[in-house]
Short mmCIF file of C-alpha atoms and ligand atoms in Angstrom, two decimals:
data_model
loop_
_atom_site.label_atom_id
_atom_site.label_comp_id
_atom_site.label_asym_id
_atom_site.label_seq_id
_atom_site.Cartn_x
_atom_site.Cartn_y
_atom_site.Cartn_z
CA MET A 1 0.00 0.00 0.00
CA ALA A 2 1.05 3.63 -0.56
CA LYS A 3 -0.42 7.10 -0.16
CA ARG A 4 -1.56 9.48 -2.89
CA ILE A 5 -3.86 12.40 -3.63
CA GLU A 6 -7.15 11.63 -5.40
CA PHE A 7 -10.32 13.50 -6.28
CA SER A 8 -13.77 12.12 -7.20
CA ALA A 9 -15.38 15.37 -8.38
CA THR A 10 -13.85 18.49 -9.92
CA GLY A 11 -13.96 21.72 -7.90
CA GLY A 12 -12.01 23.80 -5.40
CA PRO A 13 -8.92 22.60 -3.50
CA GLU A 14 -11.20 20.88 -0.94
CA VAL A 15 -12.01 18.07 -3.43
CA LEU A 16 -8.49 16.69 -2.95
CA ARG A 17 -8.22 13.64 -0.64
CA TYR A 18 -5.17 11.92 0.83
CA CYS A 19 -5.83 8.21 0.21
CA GLU A 20 -4.27 4.81 0.52
CA PHE A 21 -3.92 2.81 -2.72
CA THR A 22 -2.26 -0.33 -4.04
CA PRO A 23 0.30 0.60 -6.73
CA ALA A 24 0.06 -1.57 -9.86
CA ASP A 25 3.23 -3.20 -11.13
CA PRO A 26 4.78 -1.30 -14.07
CA THR A 27 3.74 -2.55 -17.53
CA ALA A 28 6.43 -3.71 -20.00
CA ASP A 29 7.43 -0.15 -21.07
CA GLU A 30 6.98 1.47 -17.64
CA VAL A 31 9.20 2.23 -14.66
CA GLN A 32 8.05 2.51 -11.04
CA VAL A 33 9.44 5.48 -9.15
CA GLU A 34 9.44 6.15 -5.42
CA ASN A 35 8.91 9.91 -5.46
CA LYS A 36 11.13 12.05 -3.23
CA ALA A 37 9.84 15.48 -4.34
CA ILE A 38 6.74 16.31 -6.39
CA GLY A 39 6.32 19.40 -8.60
CA ILE A 40 3.20 21.52 -8.18
CA ASN A 41 2.12 23.18 -11.43
CA TYR A 42 -0.65 25.63 -12.17
CA ILE A 43 -2.03 23.17 -14.74
CA ASP A 44 -2.81 20.82 -11.82
CA THR A 45 -5.34 23.39 -10.60
CA TYR A 46 -7.01 23.47 -14.06
CA ILE A 47 -7.43 19.68 -13.98
CA ARG A 48 -8.69 19.70 -10.40
CA SER A 49 -11.16 22.55 -11.12
CA GLY A 50 -12.49 20.97 -14.32
CA LEU A 51 -11.15 23.68 -16.68
CA TYR A 52 -9.21 20.79 -18.28
CA PRO A 53 -11.54 17.90 -17.31
CA PRO A 54 -9.80 14.67 -16.20
CA ALA A 55 -10.41 11.62 -18.45
CA ASN A 56 -11.83 9.55 -15.56
CA LEU A 57 -12.97 10.08 -11.98
CA PRO A 58 -11.84 9.32 -9.37
CA SER A 59 -8.46 10.52 -10.62
CA GLY A 60 -4.95 11.05 -9.36
CA LEU A 61 -3.33 14.45 -9.93
CA GLY A 62 0.03 15.83 -11.03
CA THR A 63 2.49 14.87 -13.78
CA GLU A 64 5.89 15.83 -12.32
CA ALA A 65 8.20 14.39 -9.67
CA ALA A 66 11.74 13.20 -9.00
CA GLY A 67 12.76 10.03 -7.18
CA ILE A 68 14.39 6.62 -7.25
CA VAL A 69 13.52 3.77 -9.61
CA THR A 70 12.23 0.76 -7.65
CA LYS A 71 10.91 -1.52 -10.45
CA VAL A 72 11.30 -1.69 -14.24
CA GLY A 73 9.04 -3.32 -16.85
CA ALA A 74 10.23 -6.24 -18.99
CA ASP A 75 11.04 -4.14 -22.09
CA VAL A 76 12.80 -1.24 -20.33
CA THR A 77 16.42 -0.88 -21.45
CA SER A 78 17.64 2.65 -20.64
CA ILE A 79 16.77 2.78 -16.90
CA LYS A 80 17.62 0.43 -14.03
CA VAL A 81 16.51 -0.04 -10.42
CA GLY A 82 18.26 2.51 -8.19
CA ASP A 83 18.57 5.22 -10.87
CA ARG A 84 17.76 8.80 -9.80
CA VAL A 85 15.18 10.15 -12.27
CA VAL A 86 12.81 13.03 -12.96
CA TYR A 87 9.67 13.25 -15.08
CA ALA A 88 7.21 15.97 -16.07
CA GLN A 89 4.85 14.21 -18.47
CA SER A 90 3.45 11.21 -16.63
CA ALA A 91 -0.16 10.11 -16.60
CA SER A 92 -2.11 12.03 -13.95
CA GLY A 93 -1.11 10.76 -10.49
CA ALA A 94 2.34 12.10 -9.60
CA TYR A 95 0.95 13.49 -6.31
CA SER A 96 1.84 10.10 -4.82
CA LYS A 97 4.49 8.22 -2.88
CA VAL A 98 4.82 5.82 -5.85
CA HIS A 99 4.06 6.32 -9.55
CA ASN A 100 4.48 4.37 -12.80
CA ILE A 101 5.85 6.28 -15.80
CA GLN A 102 6.65 5.31 -19.39
CA GLU A 103 10.38 4.86 -19.91
CA ASN A 104 10.50 7.46 -22.71
CA LYS A 105 9.15 10.19 -20.37
CA LEU A 106 12.02 9.88 -17.87
CA ALA A 107 15.36 11.64 -17.61
CA VAL A 108 18.22 10.34 -15.47
CA LEU A 109 19.34 13.02 -13.01
CA PRO A 110 22.94 14.22 -12.91
CA ASP A 111 24.47 13.87 -9.41
CA ALA A 112 24.76 17.66 -9.15
CA ILE A 113 20.96 18.11 -9.14
CA SER A 114 18.89 17.22 -6.08
CA PHE A 115 15.42 15.65 -6.20
CA GLU A 116 13.93 18.92 -4.95
CA GLN A 117 15.72 21.02 -7.57
CA ALA A 118 14.62 18.57 -10.26
CA ALA A 119 10.96 18.48 -9.24
CA ALA A 120 10.94 22.27 -8.91
CA SER A 121 12.29 22.85 -12.38
CA PHE A 122 11.64 20.04 -14.86
CA LEU A 123 8.19 20.90 -16.23
CA LYS A 124 8.71 24.64 -15.82
CA GLY A 125 12.27 24.64 -17.21
CA LEU A 126 11.37 22.50 -20.22
CA THR A 127 8.58 24.98 -20.84
CA VAL A 128 10.98 27.94 -20.85
CA TYR A 129 13.28 25.92 -23.12
CA TYR A 130 10.67 25.48 -25.84
CA LEU A 131 9.23 29.00 -25.39
CA PHE A 132 12.66 30.68 -25.78
CA HIS A 133 14.35 28.32 -28.26
CA GLN A 134 11.53 27.00 -30.40
CA THR A 135 8.27 28.98 -30.24
CA HIS A 136 10.36 32.11 -30.81
CA LYS A 137 14.15 32.12 -30.88
CA ILE A 138 15.15 34.69 -28.26
CA GLN A 139 18.24 36.60 -29.39
CA ALA A 140 20.76 38.52 -27.29
CA GLY A 141 19.84 42.19 -26.98
CA LYS A 142 16.15 41.65 -27.85
CA THR A 143 13.34 42.82 -25.59
CA LEU A 144 10.43 40.58 -24.59
CA LEU A 145 7.44 40.86 -22.26
CA PHE A 146 6.84 37.97 -19.84
CA HIS A 147 3.81 37.94 -17.54
CA ALA A 148 3.81 36.53 -13.97
CA ALA A 149 7.60 36.84 -13.95
CA ALA A 150 7.99 35.93 -10.26
CA GLY A 151 6.03 32.66 -10.58
CA GLY A 152 7.47 29.18 -11.01
CA VAL A 153 7.89 29.39 -14.77
CA GLY A 154 8.53 33.14 -14.46
CA LEU A 155 11.62 33.09 -12.22
CA ILE A 156 13.22 30.45 -14.44
CA ALA A 157 12.37 32.60 -17.50
CA CYS A 158 14.03 35.68 -15.92
CA GLN A 159 17.26 33.74 -15.34
CA TRP A 160 17.15 32.07 -18.76
CA ALA A 161 16.59 35.37 -20.59
CA LYS A 162 19.53 36.91 -18.75
CA ALA A 163 21.74 33.94 -19.66
CA LEU A 164 20.78 34.50 -23.32
CA GLY A 165 21.55 38.21 -23.02
CA ALA A 166 17.92 39.21 -23.70
CA LYS A 167 16.02 42.04 -22.00
CA LEU A 168 13.01 40.58 -20.20
CA ILE A 169 10.29 42.96 -19.04
CA GLY A 170 8.43 41.04 -16.34
CA THR A 171 4.95 41.76 -15.00
CA VAL A 172 4.28 40.92 -11.35
CA GLY A 173 1.53 41.33 -8.76
CA SER A 174 3.50 43.05 -5.98
CA ASP A 175 6.62 45.11 -5.32
CA GLU A 176 8.14 42.19 -3.40
CA LYS A 177 7.68 40.01 -6.50
CA ALA A 178 9.21 42.80 -8.63
CA ASN A 179 12.36 42.65 -6.49
CA LEU A 180 12.52 38.86 -6.84
CA ALA A 181 12.11 39.03 -10.64
CA LYS A 182 14.80 41.71 -10.88
CA ALA A 183 17.18 39.72 -8.68
CA ALA A 184 16.60 36.72 -10.98
CA GLY A 185 17.55 38.70 -14.06
CA ALA A 186 14.51 40.62 -15.30
CA TRP A 187 15.67 43.82 -17.03
CA GLN A 188 12.58 45.82 -16.00
CA THR A 189 9.41 45.00 -14.06
CA ILE A 190 5.83 46.23 -14.15
CA ASN A 191 3.49 45.81 -11.17
CA TYR A 192 0.25 45.17 -13.06
CA ASN A 193 -1.83 45.69 -9.94
CA ARG A 194 -0.99 49.40 -9.92
CA GLU A 195 0.67 50.25 -13.23
CA ASN A 196 -0.68 50.32 -16.79
CA ILE A 197 1.11 47.58 -18.70
CA VAL A 198 0.89 49.18 -22.16
CA GLU A 199 1.97 52.66 -21.01
CA ARG A 200 4.93 51.21 -19.14
CA VAL A 201 6.03 49.05 -22.08
CA LEU A 202 5.83 52.07 -24.41
CA ASP A 203 7.87 54.07 -21.91
CA ILE A 204 10.49 51.37 -21.29
CA THR A 205 10.98 50.66 -25.02
CA ASP A 206 10.93 54.34 -26.15
CA GLY A 207 7.68 53.70 -28.01
CA GLU A 208 9.02 50.70 -29.94
CA LYS A 209 7.14 47.92 -28.10
CA VAL A 210 8.28 44.26 -28.17
CA ASP A 211 8.65 41.46 -30.73
CA VAL A 212 7.13 38.78 -28.51
CA VAL A 213 4.84 38.55 -25.48
CA TYR A 214 4.68 35.40 -23.32
CA ASP A 215 1.29 35.45 -21.60
CA SER A 216 0.29 32.74 -19.10
CA VAL A 217 -2.13 34.99 -17.21
CA GLY A 218 -4.76 34.73 -19.96
CA GLN A 219 -8.05 36.58 -19.75
CA ALA A 220 -6.89 39.53 -17.61
CA THR A 221 -3.88 40.46 -19.77
CA TRP A 222 -4.93 39.34 -23.29
CA LEU A 223 -5.76 42.76 -24.76
CA ASP A 224 -2.87 44.57 -23.08
CA SER A 225 -0.52 41.92 -24.40
CA LEU A 226 -1.63 42.53 -27.99
CA ASP A 227 -1.15 46.28 -27.49
CA CYS A 228 2.45 45.75 -26.36
CA LEU A 229 3.48 44.08 -29.65
CA LYS A 230 5.25 45.66 -32.60
CA PRO A 231 3.59 45.18 -36.00
CA ARG A 232 3.86 41.50 -36.99
CA GLY A 233 4.89 40.61 -33.42
CA LEU A 234 4.19 37.22 -31.85
CA MET A 235 1.64 36.66 -29.08
CA VAL A 236 2.39 33.45 -27.18
CA SER A 237 -0.63 32.64 -25.02
CA PHE A 238 0.44 29.69 -22.88
CA GLY A 239 -1.72 29.68 -19.75
CA ASN A 240 -4.92 30.71 -17.98
CA ALA A 241 -4.01 31.78 -14.42
CA SER A 242 -6.73 34.47 -14.50
CA GLY A 243 -9.11 32.44 -16.70
CA PRO A 244 -9.01 31.26 -20.32
CA VAL A 245 -9.08 33.55 -23.37
CA THR A 246 -12.26 32.67 -25.26
CA GLY A 247 -14.41 34.05 -28.09
CA VAL A 248 -11.56 35.73 -29.97
CA ASN A 249 -12.46 37.50 -33.23
CA LEU A 250 -9.48 36.85 -35.52
CA GLY A 251 -9.85 40.34 -36.99
CA ILE A 252 -8.26 41.70 -33.81
CA LEU A 253 -4.86 40.38 -34.99
CA ASN A 254 -5.25 42.52 -38.11
CA GLN A 255 -6.38 45.60 -36.16
CA LYS A 256 -3.48 45.37 -33.69
CA GLY A 257 -0.82 45.19 -36.45
CA SER A 258 -0.89 41.95 -38.49
CA LEU A 259 0.08 40.00 -35.40
CA PHE A 260 0.94 36.30 -35.08
CA LEU A 261 -0.69 34.23 -32.35
CA THR A 262 0.11 30.79 -30.95
CA ARG A 263 -1.32 28.73 -28.07
CA PRO A 264 1.45 26.16 -27.39
CA SER A 265 1.90 23.43 -24.80
CA LEU A 266 4.89 21.44 -23.55
CA PHE A 267 3.15 18.28 -24.73
CA GLY A 268 3.16 19.64 -28.30
CA TYR A 269 6.91 20.39 -28.26
CA ILE A 270 8.49 17.57 -26.24
CA THR A 271 7.04 14.54 -28.01
CA THR A 272 9.94 12.04 -28.25
CA HIS A 273 12.66 10.72 -25.96
CA GLU A 274 15.26 12.48 -28.14
CA GLU A 275 13.48 15.83 -27.75
CA LEU A 276 13.23 15.24 -24.00
CA ASN A 277 16.94 14.41 -23.72
CA GLU A 278 17.99 17.44 -25.78
CA ALA A 279 15.90 19.89 -23.74
CA SER A 280 16.81 18.26 -20.38
CA LYS A 281 20.50 18.56 -21.11
CA VAL A 282 20.25 22.32 -21.66
CA LEU A 283 18.19 22.72 -18.47
CA PHE A 284 20.43 20.49 -16.33
CA ASP A 285 23.56 22.33 -17.55
CA PHE A 286 22.02 25.67 -16.56
CA ILE A 287 21.13 24.37 -13.08
CA ALA A 288 24.40 22.50 -12.46
CA SER A 289 26.45 25.53 -13.53
CA GLY A 290 24.50 27.80 -11.17
CA LYS A 291 23.16 30.03 -13.96
CA ILE A 292 19.63 29.01 -13.00
CA ASN A 293 18.72 28.69 -9.32
CA VAL A 294 15.58 26.70 -8.59
CA ASP A 295 15.84 26.33 -4.81
CA VAL A 296 12.40 26.31 -3.18
CA PRO A 297 11.74 28.30 0.02
CA GLU A 298 10.91 26.08 3.03
CA SER A 299 7.47 27.74 3.28
CA GLN A 300 6.61 26.38 -0.19
CA LYS A 301 7.51 22.75 0.56
CA PHE A 302 4.22 21.12 1.60
CA PRO A 303 3.78 17.59 2.98
CA LEU A 304 1.92 15.46 0.39
CA ARG A 305 -1.05 15.15 2.73
CA GLU A 306 -1.40 18.97 2.66
CA ALA A 307 -2.11 19.26 -1.07
CA ILE A 308 -5.26 21.26 -0.29
CA ARG A 309 -3.23 23.93 1.51
CA ALA A 310 -0.64 23.88 -1.29
CA HIS A 311 -3.28 24.54 -3.97
CA ARG A 312 -4.94 27.27 -1.88
CA THR A 313 -1.60 28.99 -1.44
CA LEU A 314 -0.72 28.79 -5.17
CA GLU A 315 -4.13 30.06 -6.31
CA SER A 316 -4.09 32.94 -3.82
CA ARG A 317 -0.96 34.28 -5.61
CA ALA A 318 0.99 34.05 -2.36
CA THR A 319 3.87 31.99 -3.81
CA HIS A 320 6.94 32.98 -5.78
CA GLY A 321 9.02 30.57 -7.80
CA SER A 322 8.17 26.88 -7.59
CA SER A 323 6.36 24.91 -4.89
CA LEU A 324 6.77 21.23 -3.95
CA LEU A 325 4.88 18.40 -2.29
CA ILE A 326 7.09 16.14 -0.18
CA PRO A 327 5.79 12.55 0.15
N1 NAP B 1 1.49 25.85 -22.05
C1 NAP B 1 2.49 25.30 -21.39
O1 NAP B 1 3.30 24.54 -21.95
C2 NAP B 1 2.68 25.62 -19.94
C3 NAP B 1 3.62 24.89 -19.19
C4 NAP B 1 3.81 25.28 -17.85
C5 NAP B 1 3.07 26.31 -17.30
N2 NAP B 1 2.15 26.94 -18.07
C6 NAP B 1 1.37 28.07 -17.51
O2 NAP B 1 2.29 28.99 -16.99
C7 NAP B 1 1.69 29.67 -15.89
C8 NAP B 1 2.62 29.62 -14.71
O3 NAP B 1 2.62 28.31 -14.16
P1 NAP B 1 3.30 28.06 -12.75
O4 NAP B 1 2.98 26.65 -12.38
O5 NAP B 1 4.71 28.51 -12.77
O6 NAP B 1 2.45 29.02 -11.77
P2 NAP B 1 2.91 30.38 -11.06
O7 NAP B 1 3.39 31.32 -12.11
O8 NAP B 1 3.85 30.06 -9.97
O9 NAP B 1 1.56 30.91 -10.44
C9 NAP B 1 0.66 31.64 -11.21
C10 NAP B 1 0.92 33.15 -11.07
O10 NAP B 1 0.07 33.81 -12.00
C11 NAP B 1 -0.18 35.10 -11.53
N3 NAP B 1 -1.60 35.43 -11.67
C12 NAP B 1 -2.09 36.45 -12.40
N4 NAP B 1 -3.42 36.51 -12.30
C13 NAP B 1 -3.79 35.52 -11.48
C14 NAP B 1 -5.05 35.10 -10.97
N5 NAP B 1 -6.20 35.71 -11.29
N6 NAP B 1 -5.08 34.04 -10.14
C15 NAP B 1 -3.95 33.40 -9.80
N7 NAP B 1 -2.72 33.77 -10.25
C16 NAP B 1 -2.64 34.83 -11.07
C17 NAP B 1 0.27 35.16 -10.06
O11 NAP B 1 1.46 35.97 -10.01
P3 NAP B 1 1.32 37.55 -9.63
O12 NAP B 1 0.91 37.60 -8.18
O13 NAP B 1 2.69 38.08 -9.87
O14 NAP B 1 0.30 38.10 -10.56
C18 NAP B 1 0.57 33.72 -9.72
O15 NAP B 1 1.59 33.60 -8.78
C19 NAP B 1 0.33 29.02 -15.67
O16 NAP B 1 -0.65 29.79 -16.35
C20 NAP B 1 0.49 27.69 -16.34
O17 NAP B 1 -0.72 27.14 -16.75
C21 NAP B 1 1.94 26.61 -19.36
#
């Protein structure tokens, strides 16, 4: 028997239950991992709330964790019992002491990276990788706008942009978060709770605006984001923290300057083991070399049984950087 988080109906954080379950043996192409640290991602709240409805109920939750391999399926060749691994794209159910994952979704952890660092950074860091290297190739000296810059994805993005020599303008919800984003490498910050995003971007860029906006806030920032783009700029809408963007009239892209728009996801970019290995290597090198710090404050490490409190804290915008569940 082992413990995990389950929910039988979608809704607020209170639907989450800490349950006992009997882990199944891994199938031929799966590996069983004893999780040591579990990543909490905003997408987990969309699945729990029903914004992205789970395939079946009751359901487990979470897709990211780091730990030690305890069993391997008959056809597994690249991983062995005892390996230290991390994963971000498992079937729902990583909020658990034990989880089975397909071999091709796992990366072996370098010794220099702890389980907590790995679980705090894998999904979010792979996301920044594809956003900055594939969705749009961020060049040194270029200016970009990145919303929620002190969040989990956001603080990694600030450090990554700095490492690339790019000028990241980060929006944040408080002055404390502005300081954190700046310390992580943001070039400029905008507190969108008291400043006008478009006016500040015009001011900061001497009226030029930016080539690309990365917007994971969604509904609340959608129109401002379009107004911050240069003609033919790229709007990357990659999340819904304030609610989803719906009912868009395509003509708005014409009116705002022949803009490009994409709505990408990690699962559309990291699709093979080779792509996972390539992206992981870049991320692990950044972390091991100290260019990207993903240490999690003690106050944001929650015992697994306190997943309800963890989700409440994340959704109340009280966190900065990543948060973890510890089984
Ligand atoms: N498409 C993809 O591939 C992909 C992959 C990973 C993550 N994401 C998205 O990236 C975003 C960040 O994920 P994360 O896990 O790192 O979370 P996070 O950024 O740590 O937390 C979300 C942040 O969004 C901001 N926010 C703005 N309006 C909000 C509202 N109405 N309610 C709650 N928060 C609000 C808050 O920062 P302030 O207080 O500074 O406003 C909050 O801290 C999420 O939207 C997530 O879905 C997308």
